[in-house]
PDB file of C-alpha atoms and ligand atoms in Angstrom:
ATOM      1  CA  MET A   1     -22.198 -59.338  42.455  1.00 67.00           C
ATOM      2  CA  LYS A   2     -21.622 -58.925  38.802  1.00 93.00           C
ATOM      3  CA  THR A   3     -19.542 -61.630  36.957  1.00 96.00           C
ATOM      4  CA  LEU A   4     -17.539 -62.188  34.138  1.00 97.00           C
ATOM      5  CA  ILE A   5     -17.872 -65.087  31.412  1.00 98.00           C
ATOM      6  CA  VAL A   6     -14.104 -66.728  31.487  1.00 98.00           C
ATOM      7  CA  SER A   7     -13.386 -68.954  28.608  1.00 98.00           C
ATOM      8  CA  VAL A   8      -9.857 -70.932  28.277  1.00 98.00           C
ATOM      9  CA  VAL A   9      -9.282 -72.229  25.115  1.00 98.00           C
ATOM     10  CA  THR A  10      -5.917 -74.365  23.878  1.00 98.00           C
ATOM     11  CA  PRO A  11      -5.036 -75.909  20.570  1.00 97.00           C
ATOM     12  CA  ASP A  12      -6.377 -78.982  21.986  1.00 96.00           C
ATOM     13  CA  GLY A  13      -9.926 -77.621  22.205  1.00 97.00           C
ATOM     14  CA  PRO A  14     -11.652 -75.643  25.119  1.00 97.00           C
ATOM     15  CA  VAL A  15     -10.655 -76.298  28.718  1.00 97.00           C
ATOM     16  CA  MET A  16     -13.442 -74.562  30.567  1.00 97.00           C
ATOM     17  CA  GLU A  17     -16.309 -71.901  30.399  1.00 98.00           C
ATOM     18  CA  ALA A  18     -17.640 -70.338  33.736  1.00 97.00           C
ATOM     19  CA  GLU A  19     -18.859 -67.502  35.439  1.00 97.00           C
ATOM     20  CA  TYR A  20     -16.441 -65.673  37.951  1.00 98.00           C
ATOM     21  CA  GLU A  21     -16.299 -62.370  40.104  1.00 98.00           C
ATOM     22  CA  MET A  22     -12.720 -61.932  39.145  1.00 98.00           C
ATOM     23  CA  VAL A  23      -9.672 -63.116  37.061  1.00 98.00           C
ATOM     24  CA  SER A  24      -6.001 -62.504  38.155  1.00 98.00           C
ATOM     25  CA  LEU A  25      -3.308 -63.588  35.832  1.00 98.00           C
ATOM     26  CA  LYS A  26       0.173 -62.937  35.001  1.00 96.00           C
ATOM     27  CA  ALA A  27       0.571 -61.068  31.557  1.00 97.00           C
ATOM     28  CA  GLU A  28       4.017 -59.963  30.114  1.00 96.00           C
ATOM     29  CA  ASN A  29       3.649 -56.371  31.561  1.00 93.00           C
ATOM     30  CA  GLY A  30       3.110 -57.672  34.755  1.00 96.00           C
ATOM     31  CA  GLU A  31      -0.215 -59.009  37.069  1.00 96.00           C
ATOM     32  CA  LEU A  32      -3.558 -57.953  36.174  1.00 97.00           C
ATOM     33  CA  GLY A  33      -6.487 -58.179  38.140  1.00 97.00           C
ATOM     34  CA  ILE A  34      -9.614 -58.162  35.863  1.00 98.00           C
ATOM     35  CA  LEU A  35     -13.155 -57.335  37.364  1.00 98.00           C
ATOM     36  CA  PRO A  36     -16.480 -57.131  35.256  1.00 98.00           C
ATOM     37  CA  GLY A  37     -16.371 -53.861  33.465  1.00 97.00           C
ATOM     38  CA  HIS A  38     -12.786 -53.655  32.677  1.00 97.00           C
ATOM     39  CA  ILE A  39     -11.794 -51.712  29.542  1.00 97.00           C
ATOM     40  CA  PRO A  40     -11.240 -54.108  26.250  1.00 97.00           C
ATOM     41  CA  LEU A  41      -7.738 -54.955  26.028  1.00 97.00           C
ATOM     42  CA  VAL A  42      -5.536 -57.814  24.205  1.00 98.00           C
ATOM     43  CA  ALA A  43      -2.022 -58.841  26.420  1.00 98.00           C
ATOM     44  CA  PRO A  44       0.374 -61.378  26.059  1.00 98.00           C
ATOM     45  CA  LEU A  45       0.717 -64.138  28.748  1.00 98.00           C
ATOM     46  CA  LYS A  46       3.458 -65.493  30.744  1.00 97.00           C
ATOM     47  CA  ILE A  47       3.740 -69.041  32.211  1.00 98.00           C
ATOM     48  CA  GLY A  48       1.797 -68.830  35.421  1.00 98.00           C
ATOM     49  CA  ALA A  49      -1.352 -69.374  37.048  1.00 98.00           C
ATOM     50  CA  VAL A  50      -4.743 -67.948  36.562  1.00 98.00           C
ATOM     51  CA  ARG A  51      -6.765 -67.534  39.611  1.00 98.00           C
ATOM     52  CA  LEU A  52     -10.447 -67.351  39.391  1.00 98.00           C
ATOM     53  CA  LYS A  53     -12.627 -65.943  42.079  1.00 98.00           C
ATOM     54  CA  GLY A  54     -16.145 -67.135  42.079  1.00 96.00           C
ATOM     55  CA  GLN A  55     -19.113 -67.567  44.194  1.00 92.00           C
ATOM     56  CA  ASP A  56     -17.981 -71.051  45.682  1.00 90.00           C
ATOM     57  CA  GLY A  57     -14.335 -70.123  45.893  1.00 94.00           C
ATOM     58  CA  THR A  58     -11.183 -69.549  43.818  1.00 96.00           C
ATOM     59  CA  ASP A  59     -10.212 -71.882  40.914  1.00 97.00           C
ATOM     60  CA  LYS A  60      -6.790 -72.094  39.231  1.00 97.00           C
ATOM     61  CA  LEU A  61      -5.438 -73.213  36.187  1.00 98.00           C
ATOM     62  CA  ALA A  62      -1.698 -73.522  35.075  1.00 98.00           C
ATOM     63  CA  VAL A  63      -1.347 -71.699  31.745  1.00 98.00           C
ATOM     64  CA  ASN A  64       1.575 -71.623  29.549  1.00 96.00           C
ATOM     65  CA  GLY A  65       1.594 -68.421  27.444  1.00 92.00           C
ATOM     66  CA  GLY A  66      -0.655 -67.124  24.942  1.00 97.00           C
ATOM     67  CA  PHE A  67      -2.958 -64.428  24.906  1.00 98.00           C
ATOM     68  CA  VAL A  68      -5.849 -62.969  27.024  1.00 98.00           C
ATOM     69  CA  GLU A  69      -8.732 -60.851  25.792  1.00 98.00           C
ATOM     70  CA  VAL A  70     -10.543 -58.892  27.852  1.00 98.00           C
ATOM     71  CA  ARG A  71     -13.938 -57.390  27.241  1.00 98.00           C
ATOM     72  CA  PRO A  72     -16.292 -55.838  29.881  1.00 97.00           C
ATOM     73  CA  ASP A  73     -18.457 -58.973  30.545  1.00 97.00           C
ATOM     74  CA  LYS A  74     -15.896 -61.532  28.946  1.00 98.00           C
ATOM     75  CA  VAL A  75     -12.482 -63.009  29.291  1.00 98.00           C
ATOM     76  CA  THR A  76     -10.932 -65.301  26.671  1.00 98.00           C
ATOM     77  CA  ILE A  77      -7.730 -67.054  27.650  1.00 98.00           C
ATOM     78  CA  LEU A  78      -6.001 -68.441  24.500  1.00 98.00           C
ATOM     79  CA  ALA A  79      -3.367 -70.718  25.897  1.00 98.00           C
ATOM     80  CA  GLN A  80      -0.545 -72.669  24.158  1.00 97.00           C
ATOM     81  CA  SER A  81      -1.775 -75.236  27.179  1.00 98.00           C
ATOM     82  CA  ALA A  82      -3.727 -74.819  30.424  1.00 98.00           C
ATOM     83  CA  GLU A  83      -4.775 -77.487  32.702  1.00 98.00           C
ATOM     84  CA  LYS A  84      -7.004 -77.471  35.748  1.00 97.00           C
ATOM     85  CA  PRO A  85      -5.447 -78.932  39.210  1.00 97.00           C
ATOM     86  CA  SER A  86      -7.201 -82.304  38.618  1.00 97.00           C
ATOM     87  CA  ASP A  87      -5.712 -82.857  35.397  1.00 97.00           C
ATOM     88  CA  ILE A  88      -2.303 -82.087  36.231  1.00 98.00           C
ATOM     89  CA  ASP A  89      -0.131 -85.375  36.544  1.00 98.00           C
ATOM     90  CA  ALA A  90       2.583 -84.030  39.200  1.00 98.00           C
ATOM     91  CA  GLU A  91       4.973 -86.839  38.767  1.00 98.00           C
ATOM     92  CA  ARG A  92       5.060 -86.104  34.893  1.00 98.00           C
ATOM     93  CA  ALA A  93       5.558 -82.318  35.816  1.00 98.00           C
ATOM     94  CA  ARG A  94       8.443 -83.437  38.496  1.00 98.00           C
ATOM     95  CA  GLU A  95      10.289 -85.535  36.029  1.00 98.00           C
ATOM     96  CA  ALA A  96       9.965 -82.442  33.486  1.00 98.00           C
ATOM     97  CA  LYS A  97      11.393 -80.131  36.019  1.00 98.00           C
ATOM     98  CA  LYS A  98      14.243 -82.711  36.628  1.00 97.00           C
ATOM     99  CA  ARG A  99      14.930 -83.364  32.939  1.00 96.00           C
ATOM    100  CA  ALA A 100      14.825 -79.309  32.312  1.00 96.00           C
ATOM    101  CA  GLU A 101      17.291 -78.899  35.787  1.00 95.00           C
ATOM    102  CA  ARG A 102      19.682 -81.345  34.145  1.00 94.00           C
ATOM    103  CA  ARG A 103      19.984 -79.570  30.827  1.00 93.00           C
ATOM    104  CA  LEU A 104      20.305 -76.041  32.567  1.00 93.00           C
ATOM    105  CA  GLU A 105      23.324 -77.719  34.348  1.00 91.00           C
ATOM    106  CA  THR A 106      25.187 -78.412  30.890  1.00 88.00           C
ATOM    107  CA  LYS A 107      26.807 -75.804  29.086  1.00 72.00           C
ATOM    108  CA  GLN A 108      24.679 -75.091  25.740  1.00 75.00           C
ATOM    109  CA  ASP A 109      23.642 -72.764  23.186  1.00 84.00           C
ATOM    110  CA  ASP A 110      21.199 -70.007  23.631  1.00 86.00           C
ATOM    111  CA  ILE A 111      18.166 -71.445  22.019  1.00 82.00           C
ATOM    112  CA  ASP A 112      18.597 -74.790  24.031  1.00 88.00           C
ATOM    113  CA  PHE A 113      18.909 -72.723  27.143  1.00 90.00           C
ATOM    114  CA  ARG A 114      15.923 -70.695  26.755  1.00 93.00           C
ATOM    115  CA  ARG A 115      14.042 -73.960  25.856  1.00 94.00           C
ATOM    116  CA  ALA A 116      15.315 -75.442  28.884  1.00 95.00           C
ATOM    117  CA  GLN A 117      14.285 -72.518  31.104  1.00 95.00           C
ATOM    118  CA  ASN A 118      10.943 -72.363  29.558  1.00 96.00           C
ATOM    119  CA  SER A 119      10.527 -75.985  30.215  1.00 97.00           C
ATOM    120  CA  LEU A 120      11.627 -75.564  33.778  1.00 98.00           C
ATOM    121  CA  ARG A 121       9.288 -72.599  34.280  1.00 98.00           C
ATOM    122  CA  ARG A 122       6.118 -74.716  33.006  1.00 98.00           C
ATOM    123  CA  ALA A 123       7.024 -77.724  35.201  1.00 98.00           C
ATOM    124  CA  ILE A 124       7.260 -75.404  38.299  1.00 98.00           C
ATOM    125  CA  ASN A 125       3.970 -73.868  37.558  1.00 98.00           C
ATOM    126  CA  ARG A 126       2.076 -76.775  37.274  1.00 98.00           C
ATOM    127  CA  LEU A 127       3.539 -78.263  40.509  1.00 98.00           C
ATOM    128  CA  ASP A 128       2.530 -74.846  42.267  1.00 97.00           C
ATOM    129  CA  VAL A 129      -1.051 -75.151  40.624  1.00 97.00           C
ATOM    130  CA  VAL A 130      -1.549 -78.711  41.828  1.00 97.00           C
ATOM    131  CA  GLU A 131       0.171 -78.504  45.133  1.00 95.00           C
ATOM    132  CA  ASN A 132      -1.378 -75.073  45.987  1.00 90.00           C
ATOM    133  CA  ARG A 133      -4.947 -75.841  44.585  1.00 82.00           C
TER     134      ARG A 133
HETATM  135  P1  LIG B 201       6.607 -82.627  29.230  1.00 63.31           P
HETATM  136  O1  LIG B 201       8.136 -82.548  29.090  1.00 63.31           O
HETATM  137  O2  LIG B 201       6.316 -83.301  30.042  1.00 63.31           O
HETATM  138  O3  LIG B 201       5.533 -82.969  28.033  1.00 63.31           O
HETATM  139  P2  LIG B 201       6.123 -79.745  28.642  1.00 63.31           P
HETATM  140  O4  LIG B 201       5.631 -78.707  29.434  1.00 63.31           O
HETATM  141  O5  LIG B 201       6.862 -79.895  27.761  1.00 63.31           O
HETATM  142  O6  LIG B 201       5.545 -81.134  29.532  1.00 63.31           O
HETATM  143  P3  LIG B 201       3.766 -78.868  27.003  1.00 63.31           P
HETATM  144  O7  LIG B 201       4.216 -78.740  25.472  1.00 63.31           O
HETATM  145  O8  LIG B 201       3.704 -77.499  27.723  1.00 63.31           O
HETATM  146  O9  LIG B 201       4.319 -80.172  27.957  1.00 63.31           O
HETATM  147  O10 LIG B 201       2.315 -79.545  26.838  1.00 63.31           O
HETATM  148  C1  LIG B 201       1.904 -80.657  25.944  1.00 63.31           C
HETATM  149  C2  LIG B 201       0.585 -80.967  26.393  1.00 63.31           C
HETATM  150  O11 LIG B 201       0.949 -81.887  27.821  1.00 63.31           O
HETATM  151  C3  LIG B 201      -0.381 -80.163  26.579  1.00 63.31           C
HETATM  152  O12 LIG B 201      -1.409 -80.641  26.293  1.00 63.31           O
HETATM  153  C4  LIG B 201      -0.390 -80.078  28.451  1.00 63.31           C
HETATM  154  O13 LIG B 201      -1.496 -79.601  28.575  1.00 63.31           O
HETATM  155  C5  LIG B 201      -0.114 -81.583  28.569  1.00 63.31           C
HETATM  156  N1  LIG B 201       0.736 -81.621  29.907  1.00 63.31           N
HETATM  157  C6  LIG B 201       2.166 -81.262  30.023  1.00 63.31           C
HETATM  158  N2  LIG B 201       2.592 -81.443  31.273  1.00 63.31           N
HETATM  159  C7  LIG B 201       1.601 -82.069  31.854  1.00 63.31           C
HETATM  160  C8  LIG B 201       1.446 -82.551  33.060  1.00 63.31           C
HETATM  161  N3  LIG B 201       2.253 -82.363  34.098  1.00 63.31           N
HETATM  162  N4  LIG B 201       0.275 -82.886  33.552  1.00 63.31           N
HETATM  163  C9  LIG B 201      -0.882 -82.966  32.584  1.00 63.31           C
HETATM  164  N5  LIG B 201      -0.817 -82.453  31.309  1.00 63.31           N
HETATM  165  C10 LIG B 201       0.417 -81.879  31.020  1.00 63.31           C
END
């Protein structure tokens, strides 16, 4: 089975680099399934889970925005933040979710509303990744 090198980097530094058989992620244009030999592309990412299928099972990451660069033998994810399930603090995510929900209940200007929506999406994504690892 052919494999791809997957490298995930955030402003805080590298998160992981390993070989996988398939990468599934949420690009702005829709779900992307990447196998070895994929045509080169760069695409913006949504807040979502990245699924990495390897020989020993599937790994997941909670990724918050950024870009994916695909080459035939390598996938590089440059994200604002990216966490492995074992690095996610579920209690912190639950608190962030509650905070965002409270902010969304009160009337606010567009920018604050969008900020709260994105904060809610990040928290829900982290909880999804840590609870369904
Ligand atoms: P919070 O309100 O809890 O800070 P946030 O969504 O605003 O959450 P981000 O700005 O996305 O946080 O991330 C800031 C840094 O904190 C990043 O390095 C990110 O990986 C880390 N981080 C955020 N939430 C969690 C969490 N629940 N568990 C582990 N790391 C987290």
